[in-house]
CSV table of C-alpha atoms in Angstrom, one decimal:
chain,number,residue,atom,x,y,z
A,1,MET,CA,0.0,0.0,0.0
A,2,ILE,CA,2.9,2.4,0.9
A,3,VAL,CA,4.6,1.6,-2.4
A,4,ARG,CA,1.4,2.3,-4.4
A,5,SER,CA,1.0,5.7,-2.6
A,6,LEU,CA,4.6,6.5,-3.4
A,7,VAL,CA,4.2,5.6,-7.1
A,8,ARG,CA,1.0,7.7,-7.3
A,9,ALA,CA,2.7,10.7,-5.8
A,10,LEU,CA,5.6,10.4,-8.3
A,11,LEU,CA,3.1,10.2,-11.2
A,12,ALA,CA,1.3,13.2,-9.8
A,13,SER,CA,4.5,15.2,-9.7
A,14,ALA,CA,5.4,14.2,-13.3
A,15,ALA,CA,2.0,14.8,-14.8
A,16,LEU,CA,1.3,18.1,-13.0
A,17,GLY,CA,4.9,19.4,-13.2
A,18,ALA,CA,4.9,19.1,-17.0
A,19,GLY,CA,3.3,22.5,-17.3
A,20,VAL,CA,6.2,24.4,-15.7
A,21,LEU,CA,5.7,27.7,-17.5
A,22,LEU,CA,1.9,27.8,-17.6
A,23,ALA,CA,-0.1,29.9,-15.3
A,24,GLY,CA,-3.7,30.8,-14.4
A,25,CYS,CA,-5.0,34.3,-15.4
A,26,ASN,CA,-2.4,36.6,-14.0
A,27,SER,CA,-0.7,34.0,-11.8
A,28,ASP,CA,2.9,33.5,-11.2
A,29,GLU,CA,5.0,30.8,-12.8
A,30,ILE,CA,4.2,27.4,-11.3
A,31,SER,CA,6.8,25.2,-9.6
A,32,LEU,CA,7.5,21.5,-10.2
A,33,ALA,CA,5.4,20.4,-7.2
A,34,SER,CA,2.0,19.0,-6.4
A,35,ASN,CA,0.1,20.2,-3.4
A,36,ALA,CA,-3.0,19.5,-1.3
A,37,LYS,CA,-5.3,21.5,-3.6
A,38,ALA,CA,-4.2,19.6,-6.7
A,39,ASN,CA,-4.4,16.2,-5.0
A,40,GLN,CA,-7.8,16.4,-3.4
A,41,PRO,CA,-9.7,13.1,-4.0
A,42,VAL,CA,-12.7,12.9,-6.2
A,43,PRO,CA,-15.7,13.5,-3.8
A,44,PRO,CA,-17.5,10.3,-2.6
A,45,LYS,CA,-20.8,11.4,-4.2
A,46,LEU,CA,-19.2,11.7,-7.6
A,47,VAL,CA,-17.6,8.3,-7.2
A,48,ALA,CA,-21.0,6.9,-6.3
A,49,ALA,CA,-22.4,8.6,-9.4
A,50,MET,CA,-19.7,7.0,-11.6
A,51,THR,CA,-20.6,3.6,-10.1
A,52,GLU,CA,-24.2,4.1,-10.9
A,53,LYS,CA,-23.5,5.1,-14.5
A,54,ASP,CA,-21.0,2.2,-14.9
A,55,MET,CA,-17.9,4.4,-15.2
A,56,ASP,CA,-14.4,3.7,-14.2
A,57,PRO,CA,-13.0,6.4,-12.0
A,58,GLN,CA,-10.0,6.9,-14.3
A,59,SER,CA,-11.8,6.7,-17.6
A,60,PRO,CA,-11.5,9.6,-20.1
A,61,ILE,CA,-13.5,12.8,-19.7
A,62,LEU,CA,-14.8,15.5,-22.0
A,63,VAL,CA,-15.8,19.1,-21.1
A,64,ARG,CA,-18.5,21.3,-22.7
A,65,LEU,CA,-19.0,25.0,-21.9
A,66,PHE,CA,-22.1,27.1,-22.7
A,67,LYS,CA,-22.0,30.9,-22.3
A,68,GLN,CA,-25.7,31.7,-22.6
A,69,GLU,CA,-26.7,28.9,-20.2
A,70,ALA,CA,-23.6,29.6,-18.0
A,71,GLU,CA,-23.0,25.9,-17.5
A,72,LEU,CA,-20.0,23.6,-17.7
A,73,GLU,CA,-20.6,19.9,-18.3
A,74,VAL,CA,-18.3,17.1,-17.5
A,75,TRP,CA,-18.8,14.0,-19.5
A,76,LYS,CA,-17.1,10.7,-18.7
A,77,GLN,CA,-16.7,7.5,-20.8
A,78,ALA,CA,-18.8,4.6,-19.5
A,79,ARG,CA,-17.7,1.0,-19.8
A,80,SER,CA,-19.9,0.7,-22.9
A,81,GLY,CA,-17.4,3.1,-24.6
A,82,ARG,CA,-19.9,5.9,-24.9
A,83,PHE,CA,-19.6,9.2,-23.1
A,84,GLU,CA,-22.3,9.9,-20.5
A,85,LEU,CA,-23.0,13.2,-18.7
A,86,LEU,CA,-21.5,12.9,-15.2
A,87,LYS,CA,-22.2,16.4,-13.8
A,88,THR,CA,-23.3,19.9,-14.8
A,89,TYR,CA,-21.6,22.9,-13.0
A,90,PRO,CA,-23.1,26.4,-13.1
A,91,ILE,CA,-20.5,28.9,-14.3
A,92,CYS,CA,-19.9,31.7,-11.7
A,93,ARG,CA,-18.6,34.2,-14.3
A,94,TRP,CA,-17.6,34.5,-17.9
A,95,SER,CA,-16.7,37.7,-19.7
A,96,GLY,CA,-17.1,39.3,-23.1
A,97,ASP,CA,-19.9,38.7,-25.6
A,98,LEU,CA,-21.4,35.7,-27.4
A,99,GLY,CA,-18.8,34.9,-30.1
A,100,PRO,CA,-15.2,33.7,-30.4
A,101,LYS,CA,-12.1,35.5,-29.1
A,102,VAL,CA,-10.4,37.5,-31.8
A,103,ARG,CA,-7.6,39.6,-30.3
A,104,GLU,CA,-5.6,40.1,-27.1
A,105,GLY,CA,-7.4,42.3,-24.6
A,106,ASP,CA,-10.9,42.0,-26.1
A,107,ARG,CA,-12.2,40.3,-22.9
A,108,GLN,CA,-13.7,37.5,-24.9
A,109,ALA,CA,-13.9,34.0,-23.5
A,110,PRO,CA,-12.9,31.6,-26.4
A,111,GLU,CA,-15.3,29.4,-28.4
A,112,GLY,CA,-14.3,26.3,-30.3
A,113,PHE,CA,-12.6,23.0,-29.8
A,114,TYR,CA,-9.5,22.7,-27.6
A,115,SER,CA,-7.3,20.0,-26.2
A,116,ILE,CA,-6.2,19.9,-22.6
A,117,SER,CA,-3.0,18.0,-21.8
A,118,PRO,CA,-1.4,17.4,-18.4
A,119,GLY,CA,1.0,20.2,-19.1
A,120,GLN,CA,-1.9,22.7,-19.2
A,121,MET,CA,-3.0,21.8,-15.7
A,122,ASN,CA,-1.9,24.4,-13.2
A,123,PRO,CA,-1.8,23.4,-9.5
A,124,GLN,CA,-0.1,26.7,-8.5
A,125,SER,CA,-2.6,29.1,-10.0
A,126,ALA,CA,-3.2,32.4,-8.2
A,127,TYR,CA,-6.9,31.6,-8.7
A,128,TYR,CA,-6.9,28.4,-6.6
A,129,LEU,CA,-6.6,25.9,-9.4
A,130,SER,CA,-6.8,26.2,-13.2
A,131,PHE,CA,-6.2,24.7,-16.6
A,132,ASN,CA,-5.3,26.4,-19.8
A,133,THR,CA,-7.8,26.1,-22.6
A,134,GLY,CA,-5.1,26.0,-25.2
A,135,TYR,CA,-6.3,29.1,-27.1
A,136,PRO,CA,-5.3,29.9,-29.8
A,137,ASN,CA,-5.6,26.6,-31.6
A,138,ALA,CA,-4.5,26.0,-35.2
A,139,TYR,CA,-7.8,27.4,-36.5
A,140,ASP,CA,-7.5,30.6,-34.4
A,141,GLN,CA,-3.9,31.1,-35.5
A,142,SER,CA,-4.7,30.7,-39.2
A,143,LEU,CA,-7.0,33.7,-38.8
A,144,GLY,CA,-4.4,35.7,-37.0
A,145,ARG,CA,-6.2,35.7,-33.7
A,146,THR,CA,-4.2,36.6,-30.7
A,147,GLY,CA,-4.5,36.0,-26.9
A,148,SER,CA,-2.9,33.9,-24.2
A,149,GLN,CA,-3.5,32.4,-20.8
A,150,LEU,CA,-7.2,31.9,-21.3
A,151,MET,CA,-8.2,29.6,-18.4
A,152,VAL,CA,-10.9,27.7,-16.6
A,153,HIS,CA,-10.2,28.6,-13.0
A,154,GLY,CA,-11.6,29.4,-9.6
A,155,ASP,CA,-12.2,32.6,-7.7
A,156,CYS,CA,-15.3,33.6,-9.7
A,157,SER,CA,-13.6,36.5,-11.5
A,158,SER,CA,-13.1,36.6,-15.2
A,159,ARG,CA,-11.4,38.8,-17.8
A,160,GLY,CA,-11.5,36.4,-20.8
A,161,CYS,CA,-11.7,33.2,-18.8
A,162,TYR,CA,-14.4,30.8,-17.6
A,163,ALA,CA,-14.5,31.3,-13.8
A,164,MET,CA,-15.9,28.8,-11.3
A,165,THR,CA,-15.8,28.8,-7.5
A,166,ASP,CA,-12.8,27.3,-5.8
A,167,GLU,CA,-14.8,24.3,-4.7
A,168,GLN,CA,-16.0,23.6,-8.2
A,169,ILE,CA,-12.6,23.9,-9.9
A,170,ALA,CA,-11.3,21.5,-7.3
A,171,GLU,CA,-13.7,18.8,-8.4
A,172,ILE,CA,-13.2,19.5,-12.1
A,173,TYR,CA,-9.5,19.4,-11.6
A,174,SER,CA,-9.6,16.1,-9.8
A,175,LEU,CA,-11.6,14.5,-12.6
A,176,GLY,CA,-9.1,15.7,-15.2
A,177,ARG,CA,-6.2,14.5,-13.0
A,178,GLU,CA,-7.7,11.0,-12.6
A,179,SER,CA,-8.3,10.7,-16.3
A,180,PHE,CA,-4.6,11.4,-17.0
A,181,PHE,CA,-3.7,8.8,-14.4
A,182,GLY,CA,-6.0,6.4,-16.3
A,183,GLY,CA,-4.0,6.9,-19.5
A,184,GLN,CA,-5.9,9.7,-21.3
A,185,LYS,CA,-3.3,11.9,-23.0
A,186,ALA,CA,-5.6,14.9,-23.4
A,187,PHE,CA,-9.2,15.7,-22.8
A,188,GLN,CA,-11.3,17.7,-25.2
A,189,LEU,CA,-12.8,21.1,-24.3
A,190,GLN,CA,-15.8,22.2,-26.4
A,191,ALA,CA,-16.8,25.9,-25.8
A,192,TYR,CA,-20.1,27.2,-27.3
A,193,PRO,CA,-22.1,30.4,-27.2
A,194,PHE,CA,-25.2,28.4,-26.3
A,195,ARG,CA,-26.7,25.0,-26.7
A,196,MET,CA,-26.9,24.5,-30.5
A,197,THR,CA,-30.6,23.9,-30.7
A,198,PRO,CA,-33.0,25.1,-33.5
A,199,VAL,CA,-34.5,27.6,-31.0
A,200,ASN,CA,-31.2,29.2,-30.1
A,201,MET,CA,-30.1,29.2,-33.8
A,202,ALA,CA,-33.4,31.0,-34.7
A,203,LYS,CA,-33.0,33.5,-31.8
A,204,HIS,CA,-29.4,34.5,-33.0
A,205,ARG,CA,-30.0,34.1,-36.8
A,206,ASN,CA,-28.9,37.7,-37.5
A,207,ASN,CA,-25.7,37.5,-35.5
A,208,PRO,CA,-22.6,38.0,-37.6
A,209,ASN,CA,-20.9,35.0,-35.9
A,210,MET,CA,-23.5,32.6,-37.3
A,211,PRO,CA,-21.2,31.2,-40.0
A,212,PHE,CA,-18.7,30.3,-37.3
A,213,TRP,CA,-21.4,28.9,-35.1
A,214,LYS,CA,-22.8,26.7,-37.9
A,215,MET,CA,-19.3,25.3,-38.5
A,216,ILE,CA,-18.6,24.3,-34.8
A,217,LYS,CA,-22.2,23.0,-34.6
A,218,GLU,CA,-21.1,20.1,-36.8
A,219,GLY,CA,-18.8,19.0,-34.1
A,220,TYR,CA,-21.6,19.5,-31.5
A,221,ASP,CA,-23.8,17.3,-33.6
A,222,HIS,CA,-21.2,14.6,-34.2
A,223,PHE,CA,-20.8,14.3,-30.4
A,224,GLU,CA,-24.6,14.3,-29.9
A,225,ILE,CA,-25.0,11.5,-32.4
A,226,THR,CA,-22.0,9.2,-31.6
A,227,ARG,CA,-21.3,10.1,-27.9
A,228,GLN,CA,-17.7,9.8,-28.9
A,229,GLU,CA,-15.1,12.5,-28.7
A,230,PRO,CA,-15.1,13.9,-32.3
A,231,LYS,CA,-11.7,13.9,-34.1
A,232,VAL,CA,-10.8,17.5,-34.9
A,233,ASP,CA,-8.7,18.7,-37.8
A,234,PHE,CA,-8.2,22.1,-39.6
A,235,CYS,CA,-7.7,23.0,-43.2
A,236,GLU,CA,-8.6,25.9,-45.5
A,237,LYS,CA,-9.1,28.0,-42.3
A,238,LYS,CA,-12.0,25.9,-41.1
A,239,TYR,CA,-12.9,23.0,-38.7
A,240,VAL,CA,-13.1,19.4,-40.0
A,241,PHE,CA,-14.7,16.7,-37.8
A,242,ASP,CA,-14.1,12.9,-37.9
A,243,ALA,CA,-12.1,12.9,-41.1
A,244,ALA,CA,-10.9,9.5,-42.2
A,245,ARG,CA,-8.8,8.0,-44.9
A,246,PRO,CA,-10.5,7.5,-48.3
A,247,PRO,CA,-11.1,3.9,-49.3
A,248,ASN,CA,-8.3,3.8,-51.9
A,249,ALA,CA,-5.7,5.8,-49.9
A,250,THR,CA,-2.6,4.2,-48.5
A,251,ARG,CA,-2.1,6.7,-45.6
A,252,ASP,CA,-4.0,9.0,-43.4
A,253,PRO,CA,-4.7,12.5,-44.7
A,254,VAL,CA,-2.4,15.3,-43.4
A,255,PHE,CA,-4.2,18.5,-42.4
A,256,GLN,CA,-2.8,22.1,-42.1
A,257,ALA,CA,-5.0,24.9,-41.0
A,258,SER,CA,-4.0,27.3,-43.7
A,259,ALA,CA,-3.5,24.8,-46.5
A,260,LYS,CA,-5.9,23.2,-48.9
A,261,CYS,CA,-7.9,20.3,-47.5
A,262,PRO,CA,-6.5,16.8,-48.4
A,263,ALA,CA,-8.8,14.1,-49.6
A,264,TYR,CA,-10.8,12.6,-46.8
A,265,VAL,CA,-14.2,11.0,-46.0
A,266,VAL,CA,-16.5,11.0,-43.0
A,267,PRO,CA,-17.7,7.6,-42.0
A,268,ASP,CA,-21.0,6.6,-43.6
A,269,GLU,CA,-22.9,6.0,-40.4
A,270,ILE,CA,-22.1,9.6,-39.2
A,271,THR,CA,-22.9,11.1,-42.6
A,272,GLU,CA,-26.3,9.5,-42.7
A,273,ALA,CA,-27.2,10.4,-39.1
A,274,MET,CA,-26.0,14.0,-39.7
A,275,ARG,CA,-28.2,14.2,-42.8
A,276,GLN,CA,-31.3,13.1,-40.9
A,277,ARG,CA,-30.5,15.4,-37.9
A,278,GLN,CA,-29.9,18.4,-40.1
A,279,GLN,CA,-33.1,17.8,-42.1
A,280,GLU,CA,-35.2,17.6,-38.9
A,281,GLU,CA,-33.6,20.7,-37.3
A,282,GLN,CA,-33.9,22.7,-40.5
A,283,THR,CA,-37.6,22.0,-40.6
A,284,GLU,CA,-38.0,23.1,-37.0
A,285,TYR,CA,-35.8,26.2,-37.6
A,286,ALA,CA,-38.0,27.3,-40.5
A,287,LYS,CA,-41.1,27.0,-38.5
A,288,LEU,CA,-39.6,29.1,-35.7
A,289,VAL,CA,-38.6,31.8,-38.1
A,290,ALA,CA,-42.0,31.7,-39.9
A,291,LYS,CA,-43.9,32.3,-36.6
A,292,GLY,CA,-41.7,35.2,-35.8
A,293,THR,CA,-39.3,34.0,-33.1
A,294,PRO,CA,-37.8,37.2,-31.5
A,295,VAL,CA,-34.2,37.9,-32.5
A,296,ALA,CA,-31.7,38.5,-29.8
A,297,ARG,CA,-30.3,42.0,-29.4
A,298,LEU,CA,-26.9,42.7,-30.9
A,299,ASN,CA,-24.3,45.0,-29.3
A,300,SER,CA,-25.9,44.9,-25.9
A,301,GLY,CA,-22.9,46.4,-24.2
A,302,ILE,CA,-23.1,43.9,-21.4
A,303,ASP,CA,-19.8,42.2,-20.3
A,304,GLY,CA,-20.4,38.5,-20.1
A,305,GLY,CA,-22.7,36.5,-17.8
A,306,MET,CA,-23.3,34.6,-14.6
A,307,ASN,CA,-25.4,31.6,-13.7
A,308,GLN,CA,-28.5,32.7,-11.9
A,309,ILE,CA,-27.7,30.6,-8.8
A,310,PHE,CA,-24.7,32.9,-8.3
A,311,ALA,CA,-26.4,36.1,-9.4
A,312,SER,CA,-29.1,35.5,-6.7
A,313,HIS,CA,-26.4,35.6,-4.0
A,314,VAL,CA,-24.5,38.7,-5.2
A,315,PRO,CA,-25.6,42.3,-4.3
A,316,ASN,CA,-26.9,44.0,-7.4
A,317,GLY,CA,-26.6,40.6,-9.1
A,318,SER,CA,-27.6,40.0,-12.7
A,319,THR,CA,-27.2,37.1,-15.1
A,320,GLY,CA,-26.1,39.5,-17.8
A,321,LEU,CA,-25.9,37.7,-21.2
A,322,SER,CA,-26.7,34.4,-19.6
A,323,GLU,CA,-30.3,33.1,-19.3
A,324,GLY,CA,-32.2,34.2,-16.2
A,325,GLY,CA,-33.1,37.8,-16.7
A,326,ASP,CA,-32.1,41.0,-14.9
A,327,GLY,CA,-32.5,39.8,-11.4
A,328,GLN,CA,-36.2,40.2,-10.7
A,329,GLY,CA,-36.7,36.5,-10.8
A,330,LEU,CA,-33.6,35.7,-8.7
A,331,SER,CA,-35.3,35.8,-5.3
A,332,LEU,CA,-36.6,32.3,-5.6
A,333,VAL,CA,-33.2,31.0,-6.7
A,334,ALA,CA,-31.6,32.7,-3.7
A,335,MET,CA,-33.3,30.1,-1.5
A,336,SER,CA,-30.8,27.5,-2.8
A,337,ARG,CA,-27.2,27.5,-1.5
A,338,ALA,CA,-24.5,28.6,-3.9
A,339,PRO,CA,-22.2,25.7,-5.1
A,340,GLY,CA,-19.1,27.1,-3.5
A,341,THR,CA,-17.7,30.2,-1.9
A,342,ILE,CA,-18.4,33.5,-3.7
A,343,PRO,CA,-15.6,36.0,-3.0
A,344,PRO,CA,-16.6,39.5,-1.9
A,345,THR,CA,-14.7,40.9,-4.9
A,346,VAL,CA,-17.0,39.3,-7.5
A,347,ASN,CA,-18.1,41.8,-10.2
A,348,PRO,CA,-21.5,40.8,-11.7
A,349,PRO,CA,-22.5,41.7,-15.2
A,350,ARG,CA,-24.8,44.6,-15.9
A,351,ALA,CA,-28.6,44.0,-16.1
A,352,PRO,CA,-29.5,43.0,-19.7
A,353,TYR,CA,-31.5,46.0,-20.8
A,354,ALA,CA,-30.6,49.4,-22.4
A,355,PRO,CA,-32.5,52.4,-21.2
A,356,THR,CA,-31.9,54.4,-24.4
A,357,GLU,CA,-33.2,51.7,-26.7
A,358,GLU,CA,-36.1,50.3,-24.6
A,359,PRO,CA,-37.3,52.9,-22.1
A,360,ALA,CA,-40.4,50.9,-21.2
A,361,VAL,CA,-38.3,47.9,-20.1
A,362,ALA,CA,-35.7,50.0,-18.4
A,363,ALA,CA,-38.3,51.8,-16.2
A,364,ALA,CA,-39.9,48.5,-15.2
A,365,PRO,CA,-37.6,47.8,-12.2
A,366,SER,CA,-38.2,51.1,-10.5
A,367,GLN,CA,-41.8,52.1,-11.3
A,368,PRO,CA,-43.7,49.2,-9.7
A,369,ALA,CA,-41.9,49.7,-6.4
A,370,ALA,CA,-42.6,53.5,-6.3
A,371,ALA,CA,-46.3,53.4,-7.4
A,372,PRO,CA,-47.6,51.3,-4.5
A,373,ALA,CA,-46.0,53.5,-1.9
A,374,THR,CA,-47.6,56.6,-3.4
A,375,ARG,CA,-51.0,55.0,-3.6
A,376,VAL,CA,-50.9,53.8,0.0
A,377,ALA,CA,-49.7,57.2,1.4
A,378,SER,CA,-52.5,59.2,-0.4
A,379,ALA,CA,-55.3,56.7,0.4
A,380,THR,CA,-55.0,57.0,4.1
A,381,PRO,CA,-55.6,60.8,4.5
A,382,ALA,CA,-58.4,60.7,1.9
A,383,THR,CA,-60.2,58.1,4.0
A,384,GLN,CA,-59.8,60.1,7.2
A,385,GLN,CA,-61.2,63.2,5.6
A,386,SER,CA,-64.2,61.5,4.1
A,387,GLU,CA,-65.2,59.8,7.3
A,388,GLY,CA,-64.0,62.3,9.8
A,389,GLY,CA,-65.5,65.7,8.7
A,390,PHE,CA,-68.0,65.8,11.7
A,391,PHE,CA,-65.6,64.3,14.2
A,392,SER,CA,-62.8,66.5,13.3
A,393,GLY,CA,-65.0,69.6,13.9
A,394,LEU,CA,-66.1,68.2,17.2
A,395,ALA,CA,-62.5,67.5,18.2
A,396,ARG,CA,-61.5,71.1,17.5
A,397,LYS,CA,-64.4,72.4,19.7
A,398,MET,CA,-63.2,70.1,22.5
A,399,GLY,CA,-59.7,71.4,22.2
A,400,ILE,CA,-58.0,68.3,20.7
A,401,GLY,CA,-57.6,69.5,17.2
A,402,ALA,CA,-53.8,69.7,17.5
A,403,THR,CA,-53.7,66.0,18.3
A,404,ALA,CA,-55.7,65.2,15.3
A,405,ASP,CA,-53.4,67.2,13.1
A,406,THR,CA,-50.4,65.5,14.5
A,407,THR,CA,-51.9,62.1,13.9
A,408,THR,CA,-52.6,63.0,10.3
A,409,THR,CA,-49.1,64.3,9.8
A,410,ALA,CA,-47.6,61.2,11.3
A,411,ALA,CA,-49.6,59.0,8.9
A,412,THR,CA,-48.5,60.9,5.8
A,413,THR,CA,-44.9,61.5,6.7
A,414,PRO,CA,-43.5,58.0,6.1
A,415,ALA,CA,-45.0,57.9,2.6
A,416,PRO,CA,-42.2,59.6,0.7
A,417,ALA,CA,-39.1,57.5,-0.1
A,418,PRO,CA,-36.4,60.1,-1.0
A,419,ALA,CA,-33.6,57.5,-0.7
A,420,LYS,CA,-35.2,55.2,-3.3
A,421,PRO,CA,-34.0,56.8,-6.5
A,422,LYS,CA,-30.5,56.9,-5.2
A,423,ALA,CA,-30.6,53.2,-4.3
A,424,GLU,CA,-31.8,52.3,-7.7
A,425,SER,CA,-29.1,54.1,-9.7
A,426,LYS,CA,-26.8,51.8,-11.7
A,427,PRO,CA,-23.0,51.8,-11.0
A,428,SER,CA,-20.8,52.6,-14.0
A,429,LEU,CA,-19.2,49.4,-15.4
A,430,ALA,CA,-16.3,51.4,-16.8
A,431,LYS,CA,-15.6,52.7,-13.3
A,432,LEU,CA,-15.7,49.2,-11.9
A,433,ILE,CA,-13.2,48.0,-14.5
A,434,THR,CA,-10.8,50.9,-14.8
A,435,GLY,CA,-11.2,52.7,-11.5
A,436,LYS,CA,-7.5,52.7,-10.2
A,437,PRO,CA,-4.1,51.4,-11.3
A,438,ALA,CA,-3.6,47.7,-10.8
A,439,GLU,CA,-1.5,46.3,-8.0
A,440,SER,CA,1.9,45.0,-8.5
A,441,LYS,CA,2.5,41.4,-9.4
A,442,ALA,CA,4.2,40.9,-6.0
A,443,ALA,CA,1.2,42.3,-4.2
A,444,GLU,CA,-1.1,40.0,-6.2
A,445,SER,CA,1.1,37.0,-5.3
A,446,LYS,CA,0.9,37.9,-1.6
A,447,GLN,CA,-2.9,38.2,-1.9
A,448,ALA,CA,-3.2,34.8,-3.5
A,449,ALA,CA,-1.0,33.3,-0.9
A,450,ALA,CA,-3.2,34.7,1.8
A,451,ARG,CA,-6.2,32.7,0.7
A,452,PRO,CA,-6.8,29.3,2.4
A,453,PRO,CA,-5.0,26.5,0.5
A,454,PHE,CA,-7.9,24.1,0.7
A,455,LYS,CA,-11.6,24.2,0.1
A,456,PRO,CA,-14.1,21.5,1.0
A,457,SER,CA,-15.9,19.6,-1.7
A,458,ILE,CA,-19.1,21.2,-2.8
A,459,THR,CA,-20.6,17.8,-3.2
A,460,ASP,CA,-20.3,17.0,0.5
A,461,ASN,CA,-20.5,20.6,1.9
A,462,PRO,CA,-22.6,23.1,-0.1
A,463,ALA,CA,-20.5,26.0,1.4
A,464,PRO,CA,-22.9,27.9,3.6
A,465,ALA,CA,-20.3,30.6,3.9
A,466,ALA,CA,-21.3,31.8,0.4
A,467,GLU,CA,-24.5,33.2,1.8
A,468,ALA,CA,-22.7,34.9,4.7
A,469,ALA,CA,-20.2,36.5,2.3
A,470,ALA,CA,-22.8,37.7,-0.1
A,471,PRO,CA,-26.3,37.8,1.5
A,472,ALA,CA,-29.2,37.5,-0.9
A,473,PRO,CA,-30.8,41.0,-1.5
A,474,LYS,CA,-34.5,41.6,-0.9
A,475,ASP,CA,-36.9,41.2,-3.9
A,476,THR,CA,-37.4,45.0,-4.2
A,477,LYS,CA,-33.6,45.7,-4.4
A,478,VAL,CA,-32.1,42.9,-6.5
A,479,ALA,CA,-32.3,44.9,-9.7
A,480,GLY,CA,-31.0,48.2,-8.4
A,481,SER,CA,-29.3,48.0,-5.1
A,482,ALA,CA,-25.9,49.8,-4.8
A,483,PRO,CA,-22.7,47.7,-4.9
A,484,ILE,CA,-20.8,47.0,-1.7
A,485,VAL,CA,-17.4,46.5,-3.5
A,486,SER,CA,-14.9,49.3,-4.2
A,487,ALA,CA,-14.5,50.3,-7.8
A,488,ASN,CA,-10.9,49.2,-8.0
A,489,SER,CA,-11.3,45.7,-6.5
A,490,PHE,CA,-12.1,44.0,-9.8
A,491,GLU,CA,-9.3,45.6,-11.8
A,492,SER,CA,-6.7,44.9,-9.1
A,493,ARG,CA,-7.2,41.1,-9.5
A,494,PHE,CA,-6.4,41.3,-13.2
A,495,SER,CA,-3.5,43.6,-13.4
A,496,ALA,CA,-1.8,41.8,-16.3
A,497,ALA,CA,-5.0,40.6,-18.0
A,498,LYS,CA,-5.0,39.8,-21.6
């Protein structure tokens, strides 16, 4: 038993130490060492779920990300050879807009297909744990797209990354680590703007990214059909999925992202299944467009999104570009515990409406709250006057008129709410992002080192501290309450952001 533990520790050091020069978003260079965070065991409830789904604990995994839904899925290969969904994690924060990353500093979280090797796993990330998405891949490079250090990490703060809570990334990291111990050389990461359904394709039909989305949807469909990791190649500056050697060829085709595509075929069973799927979805898409499915707004100016379970626990929380609305429906979700610790520095996206374009919608959060207060305040004096004309005169003759006036004044005084408009004013997103100069790298390292090195599993302990750190706002103040975080706190965590 001791020998097995020693061998396992050596394997961990070799696998995790392979990424010596990789780092999390704005983290320092990692060292050749494994630590308690990186070696946390897979939680017992996840192990039980694997047993129930007939999965080996060290079988291959595959990860899918969806911006609009703000969800991360971990799929795992069952003993049947097919991938089955193991667990879905709500994403705490992603930044940018729907669409692929194009250039350094555009705040975009990448979209596309990426390969995660052991060398991309970072046990020493300043954001608890992380792994590098591998952006830019060969397709991105063929288009001249730039950017680096785009991660999936903890700390619930993003500037081009997909951010989870520390407890969530600890689980995801452990699943990836075990798959490497089981022999998987790299696991596939598929990042999408939304679930590639006919409804979502119809909603975003006028988006300029639609040609790109249709291209990566082929890989999405291949996985949905086969439940196998699709083979990804690039040629003529496009994605190619599950390409195989032609029947009369003597060797496998060689692909280069910027070169002409070689001769290849896609297996007949996949081709036929794709034809049927595309035909069915095209029919449904046409019906949705014909009946006038609303088109999603372009250029919303909102920076990214957040799953509603997290938005419900953050002051002034909003789901942004993710599904869930502007916060008015978050009070019910707030009754559930957040899956992990939400740091006090989290910067939620702005509410998804634009006052200049849709004044009726923009006014909705404040008007309903103000109107009832006005009606109640005016109704009480009116009732007193209509019913108290005779009695008020009698009271004055008896010398108690002053008391009556005082009572009326006291009843009407609480009605105005002068502080309400101030509480509902929206903070400036630009001020939150660029308020003050960033801290030095040494200060950031000191800040990261000060955080606790170990977080409990979210499967076994739902992290009640999340609610204490960020109490759920009341229903009437979710959409407009003032932030409790200083304007420079978000920028300081991303001093060298890409």
